Amino acid sequence: MKVTLQNLTKKYPGRGKGPKTEVIAANDLNFEIPDGKLIGLLGPSGCGKSTTLNLLSGLQTPTSGRIFFGDEDVTDLPPQERGVGLVFQNYALYPHLTVRQNILFPLQNLKGAARLSKEVMEEKALEAARLVQIDGLMERKPAELSGGQQQRVAIARALVKMPRILLLDEPLSNLDARLRLQTREEIRRIQRETKITTVFVTHDQEEAMSISDQIVVMKDGVIQQIGRPQEVYDEPINLFVAKFLGTPPINVFMGRVKNQRLYIGDADVLEAPGVADQPVWAAVRPEGFILEKDGPLACALTGVEVMGRDITVVATHPDCENTAIRAIISAENQVDAGAHTVRFALKPHKVFLFDRDAGARLL
Ligand code: ADP
Ligand code: MG
């Protein structure tokens, strides 16, 4: 099912005493989620991810704008009539019910013509449980399950009605690191198998990058960029997006462009074709550094971390915003850990220039 958000806005009135400033949690969102795809809705805490998801589910009503599932305008439909499956961070299972009863619950609440026979309900519950591989735990209570298993039950419960859209709000945040990895692979597999159009909300860029067909990066209720994860990583539209994606983070230098050359401090480090003379932010991906004896960018070496395939060179530079520059180079390089200075050349396609005021990309 294709989903369309059209000029979707949600404002919350200001709260508390004193001058009240309203919050625009979702600000004129326009985008289309292609049928059968998994979209990662990504941004820092408070940027409006949950609000956007709740608008899709119907738990919140927009201030203005429309939502379409396929060609159907669902903006005024209550949640139970939208055919959405919801999964939250805290699994929200019924503690006194078994796994089987928890999964059956949405089916037992179907009314009228939608009502199913007991046999069909049991069959569908088992099918959903198999999909998330908890069919061996059907008679247990939630308290007898691990966090990962509980979240699988929650996912099975969201899937049992075969929703038109699956909405997941930070579903992995309560799991430990290993389970988080495993469960995100599971979600990907289930989504591919069921082909249900899915919106996956997370503040974790790595999670969004690894699981999504497309990511939507938000900040302060405003969409910054939409694209395939690799596209957004390779061509960030502004400094915020460049900084938000990637581990270790991008290295941001105060630089300046003069005569189509990029300068960091006094060093002429790279060509900057087509960019007008101006002060800039020059952001360099960790993999954008080339270790070079006579390289133009001189940094103070503070450490060398060898990690098998790669070496991380840790350094500082007075014009770098990051407390430590992290440059990732191949382990085939030799780095003298005792040296005071390390010199780099830069890979042009791994360096992005942004204007100093708004942080917009300079091309
Ligand atoms: P996220 O899920 O990205 O962390 P939210 O959608 O929960 O962000 O919140 C977006 C903004 O809206 C935040 O500034 C938050 O404080 C505000 N907000 C969220 N829910 C409400 C509400 N019910 N009333 C007032 N403000 C809210
Ligand atoms: Mg949230």
mmCIF file of N, CA, C and O and ligand atoms in Angstrom, residues 49-50 169-170 201, ligand 2:
data_model
loop_
_atom_site.group_PDB
_atom_site.id
_atom_site.type_symbol
_atom_site.label_atom_id
_atom_site.label_comp_id
_atom_site.label_asym_id
_atom_site.label_seq_id
_atom_site.Cartn_x
_atom_site.Cartn_y
_atom_site.Cartn_z
ATOM 1 N N LYS A 49 9.415 12.529 15.100
ATOM 2 C CA LYS A 49 9.248 11.192 14.520
ATOM 3 C C LYS A 49 7.973 10.524 15.023
ATOM 4 O O LYS A 49 7.162 10.042 14.236
ATOM 5 N N SER A 50 7.821 10.481 16.355
ATOM 6 C CA SER A 50 6.639 9.805 16.913
ATOM 7 C C SER A 50 5.367 10.524 16.508
ATOM 8 O O SER A 50 4.355 9.885 16.203
ATOM 9 N N ASP A 169 7.763 2.218 16.267
ATOM 10 C CA ASP A 169 8.341 3.398 16.915
ATOM 11 C C ASP A 169 9.466 2.984 17.856
ATOM 12 O O ASP A 169 9.205 2.484 18.947
ATOM 13 N N GLU A 170 10.685 3.159 17.428
ATOM 14 C CA GLU A 170 11.875 2.781 18.199
ATOM 15 C C GLU A 170 11.740 1.376 18.787
ATOM 16 O O GLU A 170 11.924 1.185 19.989
ATOM 17 N N VAL A 201 10.700 3.984 12.904
ATOM 18 C CA VAL A 201 11.211 5.211 13.531
ATOM 19 C C VAL A 201 12.408 4.883 14.410
ATOM 20 O O VAL A 201 12.361 3.947 15.203
HETATM 21 MG MG MG B 2 9.587 9.375 19.742
#
